[in-house]
Amino acid sequence: MKNDQQLLKLLRENSRRSVSDMAAQLGVSRATVQQTMERLERKGVIQSYTIKLNPNFERQQVSAYVMISVVGSKTTDVVRQLQKYTQLDMLSTISGQYDLIAKVTEENTEALDRAIDNIATLDGVEKTRSHIVLSRKLDRECEYW
């Protein structure tokens, strides 16, 4: 298929869209779309298909960015522990005073507080600094999901 990016954009907008619909929008055959999707899956470009949540539901959630300072060589262990947290939307290494930054999302502030406390007490975590998200002004990732 000429432009994989166009297909990926359609899938980001709605991963449940039918192959026939995507083929019509892209001006190619249904078989071409199916083969391209299978190729992208084999290459690992497409790892899974997901849902898009109602924006009203998303606005009811509360999130925080948690910067995490890790003791010495325990980064790998801390990352392994954090990857088990279903509340984490994102985890990245960063430069500067802190080693990691995580985006944590919960149903309410009490649950968010518990999640942040749990992170702070992990073996290898030296200190944390949290910033509660008050509102989203732009979130390109959510535009697709």
JSON list of C-alpha atoms in Angstrom, two decimals:
[
{"chain": "A", "resi": 1, "resn": "MET", "atom": "CA", "xyz": [0.00, 0.00, 0.00]},
{"chain": "A", "resi": 2, "resn": "LYS", "atom": "CA", "xyz": [1.30, 3.41, -0.95]},
{"chain": "A", "resi": 3, "resn": "ASN", "atom": "CA", "xyz": [1.03, 5.11, 2.43]},
{"chain": "A", "resi": 4, "resn": "ASP", "atom": "CA", "xyz": [0.96, 3.06, 5.60]},
{"chain": "A", "resi": 5, "resn": "GLN", "atom": "CA", "xyz": [0.59, 6.29, 7.57]},
{"chain": "A", "resi": 6, "resn": "GLN", "atom": "CA", "xyz": [-2.86, 6.95, 6.11]},
{"chain": "A", "resi": 7, "resn": "LEU", "atom": "CA", "xyz": [-4.05, 3.52, 7.19]},
{"chain": "A", "resi": 8, "resn": "LEU", "atom": "CA", "xyz": [-2.54, 3.97, 10.66]},
{"chain": "A", "resi": 9, "resn": "LYS", "atom": "CA", "xyz": [-4.30, 7.32, 11.00]},
{"chain": "A", "resi": 10, "resn": "LEU", "atom": "CA", "xyz": [-7.65, 5.70, 10.20]},
{"chain": "A", "resi": 11, "resn": "LEU", "atom": "CA", "xyz": [-6.98, 2.94, 12.73]},
{"chain": "A", "resi": 12, "resn": "ARG", "atom": "CA", "xyz": [-6.01, 5.49, 15.40]},
{"chain": "A", "resi": 13, "resn": "GLU", "atom": "CA", "xyz": [-9.28, 7.31, 14.83]},
{"chain": "A", "resi": 14, "resn": "ASN", "atom": "CA", "xyz": [-11.30, 4.10, 15.15]},
{"chain": "A", "resi": 15, "resn": "SER", "atom": "CA", "xyz": [-9.61, 0.72, 15.44]},
{"chain": "A", "resi": 16, "resn": "ARG", "atom": "CA", "xyz": [-12.97, -1.04, 14.96]},
{"chain": "A", "resi": 17, "resn": "ARG", "atom": "CA", "xyz": [-13.53, 0.52, 11.53]},
{"chain": "A", "resi": 18, "resn": "SER", "atom": "CA", "xyz": [-14.26, -2.10, 8.91]},
{"chain": "A", "resi": 19, "resn": "VAL", "atom": "CA", "xyz": [-11.65, -3.06, 6.34]},
{"chain": "A", "resi": 20, "resn": "SER", "atom": "CA", "xyz": [-14.17, -2.24, 3.60]},
{"chain": "A", "resi": 21, "resn": "ASP", "atom": "CA", "xyz": [-14.68, 1.26, 4.99]},
{"chain": "A", "resi": 22, "resn": "MET", "atom": "CA", "xyz": [-10.95, 1.90, 5.18]},
{"chain": "A", "resi": 23, "resn": "ALA", "atom": "CA", "xyz": [-10.44, 0.57, 1.66]},
{"chain": "A", "resi": 24, "resn": "ALA", "atom": "CA", "xyz": [-13.10, 2.94, 0.34]},
{"chain": "A", "resi": 25, "resn": "GLN", "atom": "CA", "xyz": [-11.58, 5.92, 2.16]},
{"chain": "A", "resi": 26, "resn": "LEU", "atom": "CA", "xyz": [-8.09, 5.10, 0.94]},
{"chain": "A", "resi": 27, "resn": "GLY", "atom": "CA", "xyz": [-9.16, 4.28, -2.61]},
{"chain": "A", "resi": 28, "resn": "VAL", "atom": "CA", "xyz": [-7.65, 0.78, -2.58]},
{"chain": "A", "resi": 29, "resn": "SER", "atom": "CA", "xyz": [-9.01, -2.74, -2.50]},
{"chain": "A", "resi": 30, "resn": "ARG", "atom": "CA", "xyz": [-10.17, -4.48, 0.63]},
{"chain": "A", "resi": 31, "resn": "ALA", "atom": "CA", "xyz": [-7.46, -7.12, 0.08]},
{"chain": "A", "resi": 32, "resn": "THR", "atom": "CA", "xyz": [-4.79, -4.42, -0.05]},
{"chain": "A", "resi": 33, "resn": "VAL", "atom": "CA", "xyz": [-5.89, -3.00, 3.30]},
{"chain": "A", "resi": 34, "resn": "GLN", "atom": "CA", "xyz": [-6.04, -6.47, 4.87]},
{"chain": "A", "resi": 35, "resn": "GLN", "atom": "CA", "xyz": [-2.59, -7.40, 3.57]},
{"chain": "A", "resi": 36, "resn": "THR", "atom": "CA", "xyz": [-1.13, -4.10, 4.77]},
{"chain": "A", "resi": 37, "resn": "MET", "atom": "CA", "xyz": [-2.60, -4.55, 8.24]},
{"chain": "A", "resi": 38, "resn": "GLU", "atom": "CA", "xyz": [-1.21, -8.10, 8.42]},
{"chain": "A", "resi": 39, "resn": "ARG", "atom": "CA", "xyz": [2.23, -6.88, 7.27]},
{"chain": "A", "resi": 40, "resn": "LEU", "atom": "CA", "xyz": [2.23, -4.09, 9.86]},
{"chain": "A", "resi": 41, "resn": "GLU", "atom": "CA", "xyz": [1.23, -6.60, 12.55]},
{"chain": "A", "resi": 42, "resn": "ARG", "atom": "CA", "xyz": [4.04, -8.98, 11.53]},
{"chain": "A", "resi": 43, "resn": "LYS", "atom": "CA", "xyz": [6.57, -6.12, 11.59]},
{"chain": "A", "resi": 44, "resn": "GLY", "atom": "CA", "xyz": [5.36, -5.12, 15.05]},
{"chain": "A", "resi": 45, "resn": "VAL", "atom": "CA", "xyz": [4.19, -1.68, 13.93]},
{"chain": "A", "resi": 46, "resn": "ILE", "atom": "CA", "xyz": [0.64, -2.60, 14.97]},
{"chain": "A", "resi": 47, "resn": "GLN", "atom": "CA", "xyz": [0.91, -4.30, 18.34]},
{"chain": "A", "resi": 48, "resn": "SER", "atom": "CA", "xyz": [-2.75, -4.25, 19.34]},
{"chain": "A", "resi": 49, "resn": "TYR", "atom": "CA", "xyz": [-6.11, -2.70, 18.67]},
{"chain": "A", "resi": 50, "resn": "THR", "atom": "CA", "xyz": [-7.71, -0.59, 21.34]},
{"chain": "A", "resi": 51, "resn": "ILE", "atom": "CA", "xyz": [-10.79, 1.39, 22.26]},
{"chain": "A", "resi": 52, "resn": "LYS", "atom": "CA", "xyz": [-11.47, 5.11, 22.30]},
{"chain": "A", "resi": 53, "resn": "LEU", "atom": "CA", "xyz": [-13.01, 6.26, 25.55]},
{"chain": "A", "resi": 54, "resn": "ASN", "atom": "CA", "xyz": [-15.78, 8.80, 25.77]},
{"chain": "A", "resi": 55, "resn": "PRO", "atom": "CA", "xyz": [-14.24, 12.23, 26.48]},
{"chain": "A", "resi": 56, "resn": "ASN", "atom": "CA", "xyz": [-16.75, 12.75, 29.31]},
{"chain": "A", "resi": 57, "resn": "PHE", "atom": "CA", "xyz": [-15.44, 9.60, 31.01]},
{"chain": "A", "resi": 58, "resn": "GLU", "atom": "CA", "xyz": [-11.86, 10.75, 30.50]},
{"chain": "A", "resi": 59, "resn": "ARG", "atom": "CA", "xyz": [-12.62, 14.13, 32.07]},
{"chain": "A", "resi": 60, "resn": "GLN", "atom": "CA", "xyz": [-13.95, 12.38, 35.18]},
{"chain": "A", "resi": 61, "resn": "GLN", "atom": "CA", "xyz": [-10.57, 10.73, 35.73]},
{"chain": "A", "resi": 62, "resn": "VAL", "atom": "CA", "xyz": [-7.83, 12.48, 37.70]},
{"chain": "A", "resi": 63, "resn": "SER", "atom": "CA", "xyz": [-4.19, 12.30, 36.64]},
{"chain": "A", "resi": 64, "resn": "ALA", "atom": "CA", "xyz": [-0.80, 13.31, 37.95]},
{"chain": "A", "resi": 65, "resn": "TYR", "atom": "CA", "xyz": [2.70, 13.41, 36.56]},
{"chain": "A", "resi": 66, "resn": "VAL", "atom": "CA", "xyz": [5.04, 11.88, 39.10]},
{"chain": "A", "resi": 67, "resn": "MET", "atom": "CA", "xyz": [8.75, 12.55, 38.84]},
{"chain": "A", "resi": 68, "resn": "ILE", "atom": "CA", "xyz": [10.76, 9.79, 40.50]},
{"chain": "A", "resi": 69, "resn": "SER", "atom": "CA", "xyz": [14.33, 9.86, 41.77]},
{"chain": "A", "resi": 70, "resn": "VAL", "atom": "CA", "xyz": [15.88, 6.39, 41.99]},
{"chain": "A", "resi": 71, "resn": "VAL", "atom": "CA", "xyz": [18.69, 5.23, 44.26]},
{"chain": "A", "resi": 72, "resn": "GLY", "atom": "CA", "xyz": [21.84, 4.32, 42.37]},
{"chain": "A", "resi": 73, "resn": "SER", "atom": "CA", "xyz": [21.59, 1.30, 40.12]},
{"chain": "A", "resi": 74, "resn": "LYS", "atom": "CA", "xyz": [18.00, 0.33, 41.01]},
{"chain": "A", "resi": 75, "resn": "THR", "atom": "CA", "xyz": [16.39, 1.94, 37.97]},
{"chain": "A", "resi": 76, "resn": "THR", "atom": "CA", "xyz": [15.78, -1.38, 36.24]},
{"chain": "A", "resi": 77, "resn": "ASP", "atom": "CA", "xyz": [14.14, -2.82, 39.35]},
{"chain": "A", "resi": 78, "resn": "VAL", "atom": "CA", "xyz": [11.96, 0.25, 39.89]},
{"chain": "A", "resi": 79, "resn": "VAL", "atom": "CA", "xyz": [10.87, 0.26, 36.23]},
{"chain": "A", "resi": 80, "resn": "ARG", "atom": "CA", "xyz": [9.99, -3.44, 36.48]},
{"chain": "A", "resi": 81, "resn": "GLN", "atom": "CA", "xyz": [7.87, -2.77, 39.58]},
{"chain": "A", "resi": 82, "resn": "LEU", "atom": "CA", "xyz": [6.16, 0.25, 38.00]},
{"chain": "A", "resi": 83, "resn": "GLN", "atom": "CA", "xyz": [5.28, -1.64, 34.82]},
{"chain": "A", "resi": 84, "resn": "LYS", "atom": "CA", "xyz": [2.91, -3.75, 36.92]},
{"chain": "A", "resi": 85, "resn": "TYR", "atom": "CA", "xyz": [0.84, -0.70, 37.91]},
{"chain": "A", "resi": 86, "resn": "THR", "atom": "CA", "xyz": [-2.29, -0.58, 35.78]},
{"chain": "A", "resi": 87, "resn": "GLN", "atom": "CA", "xyz": [-2.77, 3.05, 36.83]},
{"chain": "A", "resi": 88, "resn": "LEU", "atom": "CA", "xyz": [0.31, 4.10, 34.83]},
{"chain": "A", "resi": 89, "resn": "ASP", "atom": "CA", "xyz": [-0.47, 5.56, 31.42]},
{"chain": "A", "resi": 90, "resn": "MET", "atom": "CA", "xyz": [3.14, 6.42, 30.65]},
{"chain": "A", "resi": 91, "resn": "LEU", "atom": "CA", "xyz": [6.61, 5.87, 32.10]},
{"chain": "A", "resi": 92, "resn": "SER", "atom": "CA", "xyz": [9.73, 7.54, 30.70]},
{"chain": "A", "resi": 93, "resn": "THR", "atom": "CA", "xyz": [13.32, 8.14, 31.70]},
{"chain": "A", "resi": 94, "resn": "ILE", "atom": "CA", "xyz": [14.19, 11.84, 31.94]},
{"chain": "A", "resi": 95, "resn": "SER", "atom": "CA", "xyz": [17.25, 13.99, 32.41]},
{"chain": "A", "resi": 96, "resn": "GLY", "atom": "CA", "xyz": [17.82, 16.30, 35.35]},
{"chain": "A", "resi": 97, "resn": "GLN", "atom": "CA", "xyz": [17.27, 15.92, 39.07]},
{"chain": "A", "resi": 98, "resn": "TYR", "atom": "CA", "xyz": [14.77, 13.06, 38.64]},
{"chain": "A", "resi": 99, "resn": "ASP", "atom": "CA", "xyz": [15.31, 9.80, 36.77]},
{"chain": "A", "resi": 100, "resn": "LEU", "atom": "CA", "xyz": [11.77, 8.83, 35.70]},
{"chain": "A", "resi": 101, "resn": "ILE", "atom": "CA", "xyz": [8.43, 10.46, 35.03]},
{"chain": "A", "resi": 102, "resn": "ALA", "atom": "CA", "xyz": [5.14, 8.59, 35.18]},
{"chain": "A", "resi": 103, "resn": "LYS", "atom": "CA", "xyz": [1.62, 9.63, 34.30]},
{"chain": "A", "resi": 104, "resn": "VAL", "atom": "CA", "xyz": [-0.78, 8.08, 36.79]},
{"chain": "A", "resi": 105, "resn": "THR", "atom": "CA", "xyz": [-4.56, 8.11, 36.28]},
{"chain": "A", "resi": 106, "resn": "GLU", "atom": "CA", "xyz": [-7.22, 7.11, 38.77]},
{"chain": "A", "resi": 107, "resn": "GLU", "atom": "CA", "xyz": [-10.97, 7.42, 39.36]},
{"chain": "A", "resi": 108, "resn": "ASN", "atom": "CA", "xyz": [-10.70, 9.99, 42.13]},
{"chain": "A", "resi": 109, "resn": "THR", "atom": "CA", "xyz": [-8.19, 11.95, 44.20]},
{"chain": "A", "resi": 110, "resn": "GLU", "atom": "CA", "xyz": [-8.14, 9.44, 47.04]},
{"chain": "A", "resi": 111, "resn": "ALA", "atom": "CA", "xyz": [-7.16, 6.59, 44.73]},
{"chain": "A", "resi": 112, "resn": "LEU", "atom": "CA", "xyz": [-4.61, 8.84, 43.01]},
{"chain": "A", "resi": 113, "resn": "ASP", "atom": "CA", "xyz": [-3.11, 9.71, 46.40]},
{"chain": "A", "resi": 114, "resn": "ARG", "atom": "CA", "xyz": [-2.78, 6.00, 47.27]},
{"chain": "A", "resi": 115, "resn": "ALA", "atom": "CA", "xyz": [-1.14, 5.24, 43.91]},
{"chain": "A", "resi": 116, "resn": "ILE", "atom": "CA", "xyz": [1.39, 8.06, 44.36]},
{"chain": "A", "resi": 117, "resn": "ASP", "atom": "CA", "xyz": [2.12, 6.89, 47.92]},
{"chain": "A", "resi": 118, "resn": "ASN", "atom": "CA", "xyz": [2.66, 3.34, 46.63]},
{"chain": "A", "resi": 119, "resn": "ILE", "atom": "CA", "xyz": [5.18, 4.62, 44.09]},
{"chain": "A", "resi": 120, "resn": "ALA", "atom": "CA", "xyz": [7.03, 6.59, 46.76]},
{"chain": "A", "resi": 121, "resn": "THR", "atom": "CA", "xyz": [7.41, 3.49, 48.95]},
{"chain": "A", "resi": 122, "resn": "LEU", "atom": "CA", "xyz": [8.83, 1.20, 46.25]},
{"chain": "A", "resi": 123, "resn": "ASP", "atom": "CA", "xyz": [12.23, -0.26, 47.01]},
{"chain": "A", "resi": 124, "resn": "GLY", "atom": "CA", "xyz": [14.78, 1.89, 45.21]},
{"chain": "A", "resi": 125, "resn": "VAL", "atom": "CA", "xyz": [12.69, 5.08, 45.04]},
{"chain": "A", "resi": 126, "resn": "GLU", "atom": "CA", "xyz": [14.53, 7.91, 46.78]},
{"chain": "A", "resi": 127, "resn": "LYS", "atom": "CA", "xyz": [11.95, 10.69, 46.37]},
{"chain": "A", "resi": 128, "resn": "THR", "atom": "CA", "xyz": [9.03, 11.76, 44.21]},
{"chain": "A", "resi": 129, "resn": "ARG", "atom": "CA", "xyz": [7.46, 15.02, 43.12]},
{"chain": "A", "resi": 130, "resn": "SER", "atom": "CA", "xyz": [3.88, 15.04, 41.87]},
{"chain": "A", "resi": 131, "resn": "HIS", "atom": "CA", "xyz": [1.98, 17.48, 39.67]},
{"chain": "A", "resi": 132, "resn": "ILE", "atom": "CA", "xyz": [-1.79, 17.04, 39.43]},
{"chain": "A", "resi": 133, "resn": "VAL", "atom": "CA", "xyz": [-3.32, 17.64, 35.99]},
{"chain": "A", "resi": 134, "resn": "LEU", "atom": "CA", "xyz": [-6.02, 20.29, 36.27]},
{"chain": "A", "resi": 135, "resn": "SER", "atom": "CA", "xyz": [-7.16, 20.31, 32.64]},
{"chain": "A", "resi": 136, "resn": "ARG", "atom": "CA", "xyz": [-5.94, 19.22, 29.21]},
{"chain": "A", "resi": 137, "resn": "LYS", "atom": "CA", "xyz": [-5.29, 21.94, 26.69]},
{"chain": "A", "resi": 138, "resn": "LEU", "atom": "CA", "xyz": [-3.94, 19.63, 23.99]},
{"chain": "A", "resi": 139, "resn": "ASP", "atom": "CA", "xyz": [-3.46, 15.88, 23.95]},
{"chain": "A", "resi": 140, "resn": "ARG", "atom": "CA", "xyz": [-2.60, 14.62, 20.47]},
{"chain": "A", "resi": 141, "resn": "GLU", "atom": "CA", "xyz": [-2.33, 11.04, 21.68]},
{"chain": "A", "resi": 142, "resn": "CYS", "atom": "CA", "xyz": [-5.95, 11.11, 22.88]},
{"chain": "A", "resi": 143, "resn": "GLU", "atom": "CA", "xyz": [-7.06, 12.58, 19.57]},
{"chain": "A", "resi": 144, "resn": "TYR", "atom": "CA", "xyz": [-6.24, 9.24, 18.00]},
{"chain": "A", "resi": 145, "resn": "TRP", "atom": "CA", "xyz": [-7.34, 6.92, 20.76]}
]
